[in-house]
mmCIF file of C-alpha atoms in Angstrom:
data_model
loop_
_atom_site.group_PDB
_atom_site.id
_atom_site.type_symbol
_atom_site.label_atom_id
_atom_site.label_comp_id
_atom_site.label_asym_id
_atom_site.label_seq_id
_atom_site.Cartn_x
_atom_site.Cartn_y
_atom_site.Cartn_z
ATOM 1 C CA UNK A 1 0.000 0.000 0.000
ATOM 2 C CA UNK A 2 1.396 3.426 -0.952
ATOM 3 C CA UNK A 3 1.433 6.350 1.405
ATOM 4 C CA UNK A 4 -0.757 9.136 -0.015
ATOM 5 C CA UNK A 5 0.194 12.741 0.630
ATOM 6 C CA UNK A 6 -2.576 15.344 0.442
ATOM 7 C CA UNK A 7 -1.666 18.253 -1.779
ATOM 8 C CA UNK A 8 -2.608 21.801 -0.818
ATOM 9 C CA UNK A 9 -5.681 23.151 -2.577
ATOM 10 C CA UNK A 10 -5.316 26.572 -1.004
ATOM 11 C CA UNK A 11 -2.306 28.216 0.612
ATOM 12 C CA UNK A 12 -1.464 31.515 2.198
ATOM 13 C CA UNK A 13 2.050 32.824 2.830
ATOM 14 C CA UNK A 14 2.460 34.983 5.954
ATOM 15 C CA UNK A 15 5.547 36.650 7.409
ATOM 16 C CA UNK A 16 5.320 34.143 10.278
ATOM 17 C CA UNK A 17 4.756 30.964 8.253
ATOM 18 C CA UNK A 18 2.631 29.085 5.721
ATOM 19 C CA UNK A 19 -1.046 28.135 5.960
ATOM 20 C CA UNK A 20 -2.303 25.361 3.703
ATOM 21 C CA UNK A 21 -5.701 23.753 3.185
ATOM 22 C CA UNK A 22 -6.125 20.332 1.593
ATOM 23 C CA UNK A 23 -9.065 18.699 -0.178
ATOM 24 C CA UNK A 24 -9.713 16.403 2.806
ATOM 25 C CA UNK A 25 -10.576 19.433 5.008
ATOM 26 C CA UNK A 26 -7.296 19.794 6.866
ATOM 27 C CA UNK A 27 -5.947 23.278 7.642
ATOM 28 C CA UNK A 28 -2.280 23.453 8.678
ATOM 29 C CA UNK A 29 -0.195 26.353 9.967
ATOM 30 C CA UNK A 30 3.502 25.706 9.435
ATOM 31 C CA UNK A 31 5.327 28.511 11.300
ATOM 32 C CA UNK A 32 8.781 29.783 10.389
ATOM 33 C CA UNK A 33 9.875 28.811 13.887
ATOM 34 C CA UNK A 34 7.996 26.536 16.232
ATOM 35 C CA UNK A 35 5.584 23.644 16.021
ATOM 36 C CA UNK A 36 3.100 22.889 13.219
ATOM 37 C CA UNK A 37 -0.605 23.111 14.151
ATOM 38 C CA UNK A 38 -3.568 21.568 12.322
ATOM 39 C CA UNK A 39 -7.336 21.433 12.475
ATOM 40 C CA UNK A 40 -10.001 19.689 10.381
ATOM 41 C CA UNK A 41 -13.021 21.144 8.625
ATOM 42 C CA UNK A 42 -16.079 19.049 7.754
ATOM 43 C CA UNK A 43 -15.786 20.235 4.114
ATOM 44 C CA UNK A 44 -12.842 21.618 2.073
ATOM 45 C CA UNK A 45 -11.800 25.256 2.391
ATOM 46 C CA UNK A 46 -12.416 27.390 -0.689
ATOM 47 C CA UNK A 47 -10.804 30.688 0.393
ATOM 48 C CA UNK A 48 -8.341 31.792 3.109
ATOM 49 C CA UNK A 49 -7.639 35.226 4.605
ATOM 50 C CA UNK A 50 -5.427 36.199 7.549
ATOM 51 C CA UNK A 51 -5.284 39.463 9.480
ATOM 52 C CA UNK A 52 -3.624 40.948 12.537
ATOM 53 C CA UNK A 53 -5.941 41.929 15.381
ATOM 54 C CA UNK A 54 -5.552 44.986 17.635
ATOM 55 C CA UNK A 55 -3.084 44.932 20.542
ATOM 56 C CA UNK A 56 -3.037 41.972 22.947
ATOM 57 C CA UNK A 57 -5.040 39.767 20.565
ATOM 58 C CA UNK A 58 -3.493 37.072 18.387
ATOM 59 C CA UNK A 59 -3.770 37.132 14.624
ATOM 60 C CA UNK A 60 -6.775 35.493 12.989
ATOM 61 C CA UNK A 61 -7.382 33.176 10.053
ATOM 62 C CA UNK A 62 -10.726 33.408 8.258
ATOM 63 C CA UNK A 63 -11.760 30.355 6.231
ATOM 64 C CA UNK A 64 -14.622 30.181 3.728
ATOM 65 C CA UNK A 65 -15.656 26.670 2.775
ATOM 66 C CA UNK A 66 -17.584 24.698 0.159
ATOM 67 C CA UNK A 67 -20.739 24.541 2.309
ATOM 68 C CA UNK A 68 -21.097 28.340 2.525
ATOM 69 C CA UNK A 69 -19.737 28.650 6.059
ATOM 70 C CA UNK A 70 -17.193 31.220 7.256
ATOM 71 C CA UNK A 71 -15.127 30.347 10.337
ATOM 72 C CA UNK A 72 -12.491 32.305 12.253
ATOM 73 C CA UNK A 73 -9.487 30.657 13.919
ATOM 74 C CA UNK A 74 -6.671 31.953 16.114
ATOM 75 C CA UNK A 75 -3.129 31.920 14.816
ATOM 76 C CA UNK A 76 -0.847 30.092 15.413
ATOM 77 C CA UNK A 77 -2.896 27.520 17.399
ATOM 78 C CA UNK A 78 -5.910 27.255 15.023
ATOM 79 C CA UNK A 79 -8.546 27.325 17.774
ATOM 80 C CA UNK A 80 -12.018 28.121 16.398
ATOM 81 C CA UNK A 81 -13.276 31.519 17.578
ATOM 82 C CA UNK A 82 -16.450 31.948 15.538
ATOM 83 C CA UNK A 83 -18.471 30.298 12.763
ATOM 84 C CA UNK A 84 -21.378 31.549 10.625
ATOM 85 C CA UNK A 85 -23.454 29.878 7.936
ATOM 86 C CA UNK A 86 -23.502 32.626 5.310
ATOM 87 C CA UNK A 87 -24.759 31.037 2.092
ATOM 88 C CA UNK A 88 -25.910 27.791 0.501
ATOM 89 C CA UNK A 89 -23.160 27.990 -2.118
ATOM 90 C CA UNK A 90 -19.351 27.891 -1.737
ATOM 91 C CA UNK A 91 -17.592 30.984 -0.418
ATOM 92 C CA UNK A 92 -15.263 32.439 -3.075
ATOM 93 C CA UNK A 93 -14.069 35.827 -1.749
ATOM 94 C CA UNK A 94 -13.315 37.490 1.593
ATOM 95 C CA UNK A 95 -12.327 41.049 2.551
ATOM 96 C CA UNK A 96 -11.941 42.907 5.824
ATOM 97 C CA UNK A 97 -13.543 46.365 5.927
ATOM 98 C CA UNK A 98 -12.288 48.635 8.693
ATOM 99 C CA UNK A 99 -13.979 51.938 9.479
ATOM 100 C CA UNK A 100 -14.526 54.177 12.481
ATOM 101 C CA UNK A 101 -17.575 52.015 13.287
ATOM 102 C CA UNK A 102 -15.444 48.876 13.635
ATOM 103 C CA UNK A 103 -14.455 45.937 11.475
ATOM 104 C CA UNK A 104 -16.755 44.029 9.160
ATOM 105 C CA UNK A 105 -16.089 41.003 7.004
ATOM 106 C CA UNK A 106 -17.352 41.083 3.419
ATOM 107 C CA UNK A 107 -18.095 37.710 1.841
ATOM 108 C CA UNK A 108 -18.758 36.779 -1.783
ATOM 109 C CA UNK A 109 -20.132 33.425 -2.894
ATOM 110 C CA UNK A 110 -20.214 31.336 -6.058
ATOM 111 C CA UNK A 111 -23.727 32.495 -7.024
ATOM 112 C CA UNK A 112 -22.850 36.189 -6.694
ATOM 113 C CA UNK A 113 -24.256 36.846 -3.227
ATOM 114 C CA UNK A 114 -22.525 39.607 -1.252
ATOM 115 C CA UNK A 115 -22.828 39.304 2.525
ATOM 116 C CA UNK A 116 -21.467 41.206 5.521
ATOM 117 C CA UNK A 117 -20.530 39.775 8.935
ATOM 118 C CA UNK A 118 -19.962 41.825 12.064
ATOM 119 C CA UNK A 119 -20.730 42.132 15.751
ATOM 120 C CA UNK A 120 -22.912 45.221 15.221
ATOM 121 C CA UNK A 121 -25.086 43.486 12.578
ATOM 122 C CA UNK A 122 -28.368 41.971 13.799
ATOM 123 C CA UNK A 123 -27.994 38.193 13.708
ATOM 124 C CA UNK A 124 -24.297 38.627 12.939
ATOM 125 C CA UNK A 125 -24.786 38.226 9.163
ATOM 126 C CA UNK A 126 -26.665 40.166 6.502
ATOM 127 C CA UNK A 127 -27.021 39.618 2.763
ATOM 128 C CA UNK A 128 -26.331 42.960 1.100
ATOM 129 C CA UNK A 129 -27.131 42.261 -2.559
ATOM 130 C CA UNK A 130 -26.761 39.834 -5.456
ATOM 131 C CA UNK A 131 -24.651 40.318 -8.593
ATOM 132 C CA UNK A 132 -25.683 37.128 -10.388
ATOM 133 C CA UNK A 133 -22.308 35.499 -10.997
ATOM 134 C CA UNK A 134 -19.297 34.185 -9.114
ATOM 135 C CA UNK A 135 -17.317 36.810 -7.207
ATOM 136 C CA UNK A 136 -13.573 36.128 -7.373
ATOM 137 C CA UNK A 137 -12.221 39.098 -5.378
ATOM 138 C CA UNK A 138 -13.739 41.737 -3.079
ATOM 139 C CA UNK A 139 -11.981 44.990 -2.134
ATOM 140 C CA UNK A 140 -13.308 47.915 -0.098
ATOM 141 C CA UNK A 141 -12.159 51.518 -0.121
ATOM 142 C CA UNK A 142 -13.868 54.793 0.737
ATOM 143 C CA UNK A 143 -17.162 53.097 1.602
ATOM 144 C CA UNK A 144 -17.365 51.448 -1.820
ATOM 145 C CA UNK A 145 -17.078 47.790 -2.725
ATOM 146 C CA UNK A 146 -15.068 46.663 -5.754
ATOM 147 C CA UNK A 147 -16.150 43.281 -7.103
ATOM 148 C CA UNK A 148 -13.972 41.341 -9.518
ATOM 149 C CA UNK A 149 -15.780 38.679 -11.529
ATOM 150 C CA UNK A 150 -13.455 37.085 -14.023
ATOM 151 C CA UNK A 151 -12.106 39.917 -16.205
ATOM 152 C CA UNK A 152 -14.877 42.326 -15.136
ATOM 153 C CA UNK A 153 -14.857 44.782 -12.232
ATOM 154 C CA UNK A 154 -17.878 46.584 -10.770
ATOM 155 C CA UNK A 155 -17.780 49.278 -8.099
ATOM 156 C CA UNK A 156 -20.887 49.323 -5.930
ATOM 157 C CA UNK A 157 -22.333 51.051 -2.901
ATOM 158 C CA UNK A 158 -23.218 48.972 0.170
ATOM 159 C CA UNK A 159 -26.865 48.839 -1.001
ATOM 160 C CA UNK A 160 -25.839 47.239 -4.320
ATOM 161 C CA UNK A 161 -26.240 50.307 -6.547
ATOM 162 C CA UNK A 162 -23.511 50.705 -9.142
ATOM 163 C CA UNK A 163 -21.239 53.560 -8.032
ATOM 164 C CA UNK A 164 -19.596 54.378 -11.332
ATOM 165 C CA UNK A 165 -19.874 52.953 -14.815
ATOM 166 C CA UNK A 166 -18.545 49.399 -14.860
ATOM 167 C CA UNK A 167 -14.958 49.152 -15.965
ATOM 168 C CA UNK A 168 -14.333 47.626 -19.328
ATOM 169 C CA UNK A 169 -13.428 43.975 -19.107
ATOM 170 C CA UNK A 170 -9.726 43.366 -18.895
ATOM 171 C CA UNK A 171 -8.431 41.747 -22.025
ATOM 172 C CA UNK A 172 -5.043 40.334 -22.764
ATOM 173 C CA UNK A 173 -2.941 42.678 -24.884
ATOM 174 C CA UNK A 174 -2.852 42.062 -28.603
ATOM 175 C CA UNK A 175 0.502 41.164 -30.081
ATOM 176 C CA UNK A 176 2.076 44.039 -31.986
ATOM 177 C CA UNK A 177 1.148 44.250 -35.633
ATOM 178 C CA UNK A 178 4.110 43.251 -37.726
ATOM 179 C CA UNK A 179 4.675 45.217 -40.847
ATOM 180 C CA UNK A 180 5.333 43.154 -43.897
ATOM 181 C CA UNK A 181 8.257 44.568 -45.741
ATOM 182 C CA UNK A 182 7.212 45.228 -49.249
ATOM 183 C CA UNK A 183 9.651 46.022 -51.991
ATOM 184 C CA UNK A 184 8.621 47.482 -55.245
ATOM 185 C CA UNK A 185 10.226 46.049 -58.243
ATOM 186 C CA UNK A 186 10.182 47.684 -61.586
ATOM 187 C CA UNK A 187 9.842 45.546 -64.623
ATOM 188 C CA UNK A 188 13.216 46.812 -65.893
ATOM 189 C CA UNK A 189 15.032 45.419 -62.854
ATOM 190 C CA UNK A 190 13.783 41.861 -63.273
ATOM 191 C CA UNK A 191 16.161 39.366 -64.934
ATOM 192 C CA UNK A 192 15.121 38.173 -68.375
#
């Protein structure tokens, strides 16, 4: 019988070490110095995000999974702090939004649902709006949400209204047009 090694489906490089998630649901933190720590999820992780908390609090790892759940773990020990069922489809994007009102976690899912998690939100989770297709990346700046879906980017307000005209889809650059060198020959210069 051969020994099978699980390959990492998701990984995250931090200044303090490497976090990896495998298809069997295992999350591992391999620190630069110290002992490796692991935990198991009931379903595979689909997205990872780490952040540093305010003073006297350890760093956190946020994990979105294939069942639509978002869980928070301490780093480096990987103890579960919080868990929320956000969606019925896999989580595909995470972003931390920090403002004077506190921190909120923005979540995008495979069906285009945009959700927000936070302590000041009734029930802890709220669906903001739907964009209708898979969200690959979420970014927040100046109270606006940038959503990247494939090559397209949309900037929206927190209520879902489009903030500015959608950006043109990103397209790979075209190769430069090569000029064909043409020489003109006169009939008198041709050999007989």
